[in-house]
């Protein structure tokens, strides 16, 4: 029987060579040349002013929220349709999320964001407060779901009108970019005040576990670097004037990152080939695939079909039957506003969020998946749709 996983790492380049170097010379901790090699290579690739490699995407987000000034009692506007790691750092900082709907890109809807700020908040002396409970809104977190990009132009305009900091959770969008009107590219991670990547095992490029933070303001970025290594005010005598974290990426993981980045463009190409393969088959058979925004080069990290409730099989039955045929799929995440730690937090109208939550099935999309296997997956889905 086939065994087709949903999304696994593709270790096909210089990973073994670079990792062997770190093992041979003993530099396996965060001290070692590959950490800055990885940061510099990524900085060049996305065209940022710098980069801080950290132990996970969650750590990246924690540091970004902290540096953005999110703290006790603040509110952060976030989507409910995301992985919980987008939101957990808000709770680490004793702030709370407020959930805003997504649009058909699955990213935050700027129209609903603006309507919320205009109609349900008061804006006085540069401070936004929710009318209902007088809580202060400090920041917005926008998530590049499945490698898609939000309408950042609009979101940044709204944020600047309301004096809010924006964090881009670009964990899933490494390699996505927007083509600007002058033809230049702007990469995921650079759209807002802070950008965060994840190199977790299921991401388009992986370091096993790892992440990276970017910040528009270089001083903020350097402060994040400082906080990520235990905030050593004096590294010789071990003096610490602030509470820091042990969040640095190891040299060995960074070595994997350098090798993965060398192949990132090939990975994106393969994602596009696989996506097009699925799309061509599904289109002929009345199955809708989630598309990506126009005028961007999405990395197409995850592929989603929208399962119609009128189909003979329910979505859960479809996924169970695919499993029997050796195909791993998954539904989209449980909504964050329904998770126990966040059930009592406020939310706006989440109509699109619920619409997509009930329909999405993610299908195999690893960059080492062959076109033949993608065709097999698509055809099995069609057979099941037709009751075979
Ligand atoms: C949208 C999103 N945010 C944050 C994260 C957290 O990243 P990590 O698993 O590296 O902590 C992930 C991935 O796991 C993610 O998909």
PDB file of C-alpha atoms in Angstrom, residues 51-240:
ATOM      1  CA  UNK A  51      17.936  38.583  10.924  1.00  0.00           C
ATOM      2  CA  UNK A  52      18.040  36.814  14.277  1.00  0.00           C
ATOM      3  CA  UNK A  53      18.028  33.011  14.197  1.00  0.00           C
ATOM      4  CA  UNK A  54      16.114  31.455  17.095  1.00  0.00           C
ATOM      5  CA  UNK A  55      15.072  28.041  18.381  1.00  0.00           C
ATOM      6  CA  UNK A  56      11.529  28.041  16.923  1.00  0.00           C
ATOM      7  CA  UNK A  57       8.882  30.096  15.205  1.00  0.00           C
ATOM      8  CA  UNK A  58       7.130  30.329  18.571  1.00  0.00           C
ATOM      9  CA  UNK A  59      10.265  31.862  20.130  1.00  0.00           C
ATOM     10  CA  UNK A  60      10.468  34.291  17.195  1.00  0.00           C
ATOM     11  CA  UNK A  61       6.887  35.398  17.798  1.00  0.00           C
ATOM     12  CA  UNK A  62       7.389  35.674  21.557  1.00  0.00           C
ATOM     13  CA  UNK A  63      10.340  38.012  21.074  1.00  0.00           C
ATOM     14  CA  UNK A  64       8.536  40.043  18.402  1.00  0.00           C
ATOM     15  CA  UNK A  65       5.455  40.603  20.580  1.00  0.00           C
ATOM     16  CA  UNK A  66       7.646  41.480  23.540  1.00  0.00           C
ATOM     17  CA  UNK A  67       9.709  43.954  21.534  1.00  0.00           C
ATOM     18  CA  UNK A  68       6.501  45.406  20.096  1.00  0.00           C
ATOM     19  CA  UNK A  69       5.619  46.426  23.646  1.00  0.00           C
ATOM     20  CA  UNK A  70       2.775  43.967  24.205  1.00  0.00           C
ATOM     21  CA  UNK A  71       2.307  43.472  27.939  1.00  0.00           C
ATOM     22  CA  UNK A  72      -0.028  43.006  30.882  1.00  0.00           C
ATOM     23  CA  UNK A  73      -3.687  43.681  30.032  1.00  0.00           C
ATOM     24  CA  UNK A  74      -3.091  44.641  26.387  1.00  0.00           C
ATOM     25  CA  UNK A  75      -5.171  43.296  23.546  1.00  0.00           C
ATOM     26  CA  UNK A  76      -3.699  41.957  20.297  1.00  0.00           C
ATOM     27  CA  UNK A  77      -5.883  41.580  17.194  1.00  0.00           C
ATOM     28  CA  UNK A  78      -5.279  38.139  15.700  1.00  0.00           C
ATOM     29  CA  UNK A  79      -7.012  35.655  13.402  1.00  0.00           C
ATOM     30  CA  UNK A  80      -8.848  32.652  14.883  1.00  0.00           C
ATOM     31  CA  UNK A  81      -7.937  30.564  11.841  1.00  0.00           C
ATOM     32  CA  UNK A  82      -4.275  29.877  12.509  1.00  0.00           C
ATOM     33  CA  UNK A  83      -1.983  27.539  14.382  1.00  0.00           C
ATOM     34  CA  UNK A  84      -2.137  28.223  18.118  1.00  0.00           C
ATOM     35  CA  UNK A  85       1.525  29.310  18.215  1.00  0.00           C
ATOM     36  CA  UNK A  86       0.508  32.606  16.555  1.00  0.00           C
ATOM     37  CA  UNK A  87      -1.475  33.454  19.680  1.00  0.00           C
ATOM     38  CA  UNK A  88       0.188  31.700  22.635  1.00  0.00           C
ATOM     39  CA  UNK A  89       2.943  34.325  23.039  1.00  0.00           C
ATOM     40  CA  UNK A  90       0.210  36.913  23.621  1.00  0.00           C
ATOM     41  CA  UNK A  91      -0.791  34.871  26.665  1.00  0.00           C
ATOM     42  CA  UNK A  92       2.870  34.404  27.740  1.00  0.00           C
ATOM     43  CA  UNK A  93       3.003  38.202  27.996  1.00  0.00           C
ATOM     44  CA  UNK A  94      -0.221  38.379  30.062  1.00  0.00           C
ATOM     45  CA  UNK A  95      -2.006  40.137  27.229  1.00  0.00           C
ATOM     46  CA  UNK A  96      -5.089  38.747  25.467  1.00  0.00           C
ATOM     47  CA  UNK A  97      -6.134  38.069  21.890  1.00  0.00           C
ATOM     48  CA  UNK A  98      -9.198  39.485  20.168  1.00  0.00           C
ATOM     49  CA  UNK A  99     -10.178  37.559  17.043  1.00  0.00           C
ATOM     50  CA  UNK A 100     -10.765  39.202  13.655  1.00  0.00           C
ATOM     51  CA  UNK A 101     -12.123  37.430  10.570  1.00  0.00           C
ATOM     52  CA  UNK A 102     -10.146  36.370   7.503  1.00  0.00           C
ATOM     53  CA  UNK A 103     -10.949  37.080   3.859  1.00  0.00           C
ATOM     54  CA  UNK A 104     -10.794  34.622   0.967  1.00  0.00           C
ATOM     55  CA  UNK A 105      -6.991  34.546   1.094  1.00  0.00           C
ATOM     56  CA  UNK A 106      -7.401  33.051   4.620  1.00  0.00           C
ATOM     57  CA  UNK A 107      -5.340  36.010   5.877  1.00  0.00           C
ATOM     58  CA  UNK A 108      -6.750  38.811   8.034  1.00  0.00           C
ATOM     59  CA  UNK A 109      -9.521  40.779   6.342  1.00  0.00           C
ATOM     60  CA  UNK A 110      -8.479  44.464   6.242  1.00  0.00           C
ATOM     61  CA  UNK A 111     -12.078  45.581   5.705  1.00  0.00           C
ATOM     62  CA  UNK A 112     -13.262  43.857   8.880  1.00  0.00           C
ATOM     63  CA  UNK A 113     -10.151  44.992  10.740  1.00  0.00           C
ATOM     64  CA  UNK A 114     -10.878  48.612   9.902  1.00  0.00           C
ATOM     65  CA  UNK A 115     -14.595  48.276  10.630  1.00  0.00           C
ATOM     66  CA  UNK A 116     -13.753  46.841  14.066  1.00  0.00           C
ATOM     67  CA  UNK A 117     -11.342  49.660  14.903  1.00  0.00           C
ATOM     68  CA  UNK A 118     -13.746  52.321  13.632  1.00  0.00           C
ATOM     69  CA  UNK A 119     -16.995  51.031  15.087  1.00  0.00           C
ATOM     70  CA  UNK A 120     -16.067  49.068  18.174  1.00  0.00           C
ATOM     71  CA  UNK A 121     -13.069  51.034  19.454  1.00  0.00           C
ATOM     72  CA  UNK A 122     -12.298  54.540  20.643  1.00  0.00           C
ATOM     73  CA  UNK A 123      -9.141  56.222  19.373  1.00  0.00           C
ATOM     74  CA  UNK A 124      -7.910  59.050  21.585  1.00  0.00           C
ATOM     75  CA  UNK A 125      -4.430  60.522  22.112  1.00  0.00           C
ATOM     76  CA  UNK A 126      -2.864  57.847  19.925  1.00  0.00           C
ATOM     77  CA  UNK A 127      -4.376  55.017  21.971  1.00  0.00           C
ATOM     78  CA  UNK A 128      -7.006  52.509  20.807  1.00  0.00           C
ATOM     79  CA  UNK A 129      -9.404  51.118  23.398  1.00  0.00           C
ATOM     80  CA  UNK A 130     -12.216  48.630  22.898  1.00  0.00           C
ATOM     81  CA  UNK A 131     -15.456  50.465  23.778  1.00  0.00           C
ATOM     82  CA  UNK A 132     -17.052  47.442  25.415  1.00  0.00           C
ATOM     83  CA  UNK A 133     -14.373  46.852  28.059  1.00  0.00           C
ATOM     84  CA  UNK A 134     -11.938  49.772  27.811  1.00  0.00           C
ATOM     85  CA  UNK A 135      -9.018  47.432  27.126  1.00  0.00           C
ATOM     86  CA  UNK A 136      -6.129  48.834  25.135  1.00  0.00           C
ATOM     87  CA  UNK A 137      -5.371  47.412  21.695  1.00  0.00           C
ATOM     88  CA  UNK A 138      -1.614  47.386  21.226  1.00  0.00           C
ATOM     89  CA  UNK A 139      -0.833  45.344  18.144  1.00  0.00           C
ATOM     90  CA  UNK A 140      -2.084  43.304  15.217  1.00  0.00           C
ATOM     91  CA  UNK A 141      -0.745  39.915  14.194  1.00  0.00           C
ATOM     92  CA  UNK A 142      -1.329  38.958  10.566  1.00  0.00           C
ATOM     93  CA  UNK A 143      -0.652  35.363   9.546  1.00  0.00           C
ATOM     94  CA  UNK A 144       0.465  34.341   6.044  1.00  0.00           C
ATOM     95  CA  UNK A 145      -1.703  31.242   5.981  1.00  0.00           C
ATOM     96  CA  UNK A 146      -0.334  28.364   3.890  1.00  0.00           C
ATOM     97  CA  UNK A 147       2.159  30.764   2.249  1.00  0.00           C
ATOM     98  CA  UNK A 148      -0.458  33.232   1.041  1.00  0.00           C
ATOM     99  CA  UNK A 149      -0.012  36.958   1.710  1.00  0.00           C
ATOM    100  CA  UNK A 150      -2.435  39.445   3.218  1.00  0.00           C
ATOM    101  CA  UNK A 151      -3.225  42.838   1.726  1.00  0.00           C
ATOM    102  CA  UNK A 152      -0.325  44.423   3.596  1.00  0.00           C
ATOM    103  CA  UNK A 153      -0.624  47.793   1.935  1.00  0.00           C
ATOM    104  CA  UNK A 154      -4.114  48.225   3.368  1.00  0.00           C
ATOM    105  CA  UNK A 155      -3.266  46.656   6.732  1.00  0.00           C
ATOM    106  CA  UNK A 156      -0.235  48.919   7.199  1.00  0.00           C
ATOM    107  CA  UNK A 157      -2.317  51.988   6.354  1.00  0.00           C
ATOM    108  CA  UNK A 158      -4.911  51.005   8.961  1.00  0.00           C
ATOM    109  CA  UNK A 159      -2.229  50.242  11.543  1.00  0.00           C
ATOM    110  CA  UNK A 160      -0.545  53.570  11.003  1.00  0.00           C
ATOM    111  CA  UNK A 161      -3.888  55.429  11.209  1.00  0.00           C
ATOM    112  CA  UNK A 162      -4.532  53.777  14.602  1.00  0.00           C
ATOM    113  CA  UNK A 163      -0.940  53.825  15.823  1.00  0.00           C
ATOM    114  CA  UNK A 164      -0.723  50.038  16.128  1.00  0.00           C
ATOM    115  CA  UNK A 165       2.304  47.795  15.730  1.00  0.00           C
ATOM    116  CA  UNK A 166       1.991  44.955  13.205  1.00  0.00           C
ATOM    117  CA  UNK A 167       3.605  41.551  13.494  1.00  0.00           C
ATOM    118  CA  UNK A 168       3.716  39.305  10.433  1.00  0.00           C
ATOM    119  CA  UNK A 169       3.561  35.651  11.360  1.00  0.00           C
ATOM    120  CA  UNK A 170       5.275  34.449   8.200  1.00  0.00           C
ATOM    121  CA  UNK A 171       6.009  31.014   9.687  1.00  0.00           C
ATOM    122  CA  UNK A 172       4.439  29.337   6.654  1.00  0.00           C
ATOM    123  CA  UNK A 173       5.495  31.830   3.989  1.00  0.00           C
ATOM    124  CA  UNK A 174       9.277  31.529   3.736  1.00  0.00           C
ATOM    125  CA  UNK A 175      10.005  32.365   0.081  1.00  0.00           C
ATOM    126  CA  UNK A 176       6.646  34.005  -0.745  1.00  0.00           C
ATOM    127  CA  UNK A 177       6.900  37.481  -2.211  1.00  0.00           C
ATOM    128  CA  UNK A 178       4.802  40.240  -3.666  1.00  0.00           C
ATOM    129  CA  UNK A 179       5.679  41.849  -6.972  1.00  0.00           C
ATOM    130  CA  UNK A 180       5.458  45.599  -6.433  1.00  0.00           C
ATOM    131  CA  UNK A 181       4.220  48.101  -9.044  1.00  0.00           C
ATOM    132  CA  UNK A 182       7.841  48.952  -9.977  1.00  0.00           C
ATOM    133  CA  UNK A 183       8.541  45.260 -10.626  1.00  0.00           C
ATOM    134  CA  UNK A 184      10.663  44.690  -7.498  1.00  0.00           C
ATOM    135  CA  UNK A 185       9.955  41.909  -5.049  1.00  0.00           C
ATOM    136  CA  UNK A 186       8.989  42.245  -1.423  1.00  0.00           C
ATOM    137  CA  UNK A 187       9.424  39.082   0.581  1.00  0.00           C
ATOM    138  CA  UNK A 188       7.290  37.620   3.360  1.00  0.00           C
ATOM    139  CA  UNK A 189       8.785  38.619   6.695  1.00  0.00           C
ATOM    140  CA  UNK A 190       9.438  42.206   5.612  1.00  0.00           C
ATOM    141  CA  UNK A 191       5.929  43.614   5.223  1.00  0.00           C
ATOM    142  CA  UNK A 192       5.350  44.965   8.722  1.00  0.00           C
ATOM    143  CA  UNK A 193       7.200  46.080  11.862  1.00  0.00           C
ATOM    144  CA  UNK A 194       8.204  42.519  12.772  1.00  0.00           C
ATOM    145  CA  UNK A 195       8.372  39.312  10.747  1.00  0.00           C
ATOM    146  CA  UNK A 196       8.720  35.744  12.042  1.00  0.00           C
ATOM    147  CA  UNK A 197       9.643  32.502  10.262  1.00  0.00           C
ATOM    148  CA  UNK A 198       9.412  28.894  11.385  1.00  0.00           C
ATOM    149  CA  UNK A 199      11.733  26.116  10.211  1.00  0.00           C
ATOM    150  CA  UNK A 200       9.725  23.430  11.943  1.00  0.00           C
ATOM    151  CA  UNK A 201       9.698  19.913  10.421  1.00  0.00           C
ATOM    152  CA  UNK A 202       6.657  20.406   8.187  1.00  0.00           C
ATOM    153  CA  UNK A 203       7.673  23.797   6.765  1.00  0.00           C
ATOM    154  CA  UNK A 204       8.912  24.415   3.210  1.00  0.00           C
ATOM    155  CA  UNK A 205      12.472  24.534   4.562  1.00  0.00           C
ATOM    156  CA  UNK A 206      13.341  23.009   7.893  1.00  0.00           C
ATOM    157  CA  UNK A 207      16.138  23.003  10.422  1.00  0.00           C
ATOM    158  CA  UNK A 208      14.417  20.274  12.447  1.00  0.00           C
ATOM    159  CA  UNK A 209      13.162  23.028  14.689  1.00  0.00           C
ATOM    160  CA  UNK A 210      14.024  26.676  14.372  1.00  0.00           C
ATOM    161  CA  UNK A 211      12.844  30.155  13.561  1.00  0.00           C
ATOM    162  CA  UNK A 212      13.950  33.624  12.584  1.00  0.00           C
ATOM    163  CA  UNK A 213      12.922  37.159  13.509  1.00  0.00           C
ATOM    164  CA  UNK A 214      13.097  40.294  11.380  1.00  0.00           C
ATOM    165  CA  UNK A 215      12.346  43.869  12.397  1.00  0.00           C
ATOM    166  CA  UNK A 216      12.064  47.048  10.339  1.00  0.00           C
ATOM    167  CA  UNK A 217      13.932  48.976  12.994  1.00  0.00           C
ATOM    168  CA  UNK A 218      17.508  47.752  13.386  1.00  0.00           C
ATOM    169  CA  UNK A 219      17.704  48.780  17.050  1.00  0.00           C
ATOM    170  CA  UNK A 220      14.666  46.643  17.830  1.00  0.00           C
ATOM    171  CA  UNK A 221      16.206  43.758  15.921  1.00  0.00           C
ATOM    172  CA  UNK A 222      19.474  44.028  17.858  1.00  0.00           C
ATOM    173  CA  UNK A 223      17.544  44.184  21.123  1.00  0.00           C
ATOM    174  CA  UNK A 224      15.759  40.972  20.094  1.00  0.00           C
ATOM    175  CA  UNK A 225      19.168  39.372  19.454  1.00  0.00           C
ATOM    176  CA  UNK A 226      20.256  40.488  22.922  1.00  0.00           C
ATOM    177  CA  UNK A 227      17.101  39.111  24.576  1.00  0.00           C
ATOM    178  CA  UNK A 228      17.438  35.803  22.703  1.00  0.00           C
ATOM    179  CA  UNK A 229      20.807  35.098  24.334  1.00  0.00           C
ATOM    180  CA  UNK A 230      19.916  35.710  28.000  1.00  0.00           C
ATOM    181  CA  UNK A 231      20.228  39.513  27.814  1.00  0.00           C
ATOM    182  CA  UNK A 232      23.907  39.590  28.771  1.00  0.00           C
ATOM    183  CA  UNK A 233      24.620  43.222  29.597  1.00  0.00           C
ATOM    184  CA  UNK A 234      28.130  42.145  30.492  1.00  0.00           C
ATOM    185  CA  UNK A 235      29.008  38.782  28.973  1.00  0.00           C
ATOM    186  CA  UNK A 236      32.288  38.479  30.876  1.00  0.00           C
ATOM    187  CA  UNK A 237      30.967  39.027  34.393  1.00  0.00           C
ATOM    188  CA  UNK A 238      27.456  37.725  33.596  1.00  0.00           C
ATOM    189  CA  UNK A 239      25.510  40.864  34.403  1.00  0.00           C
ATOM    190  CA  UNK A 240      21.916  41.000  33.179  1.00  0.00           C
TER     191      UNK A 240
END
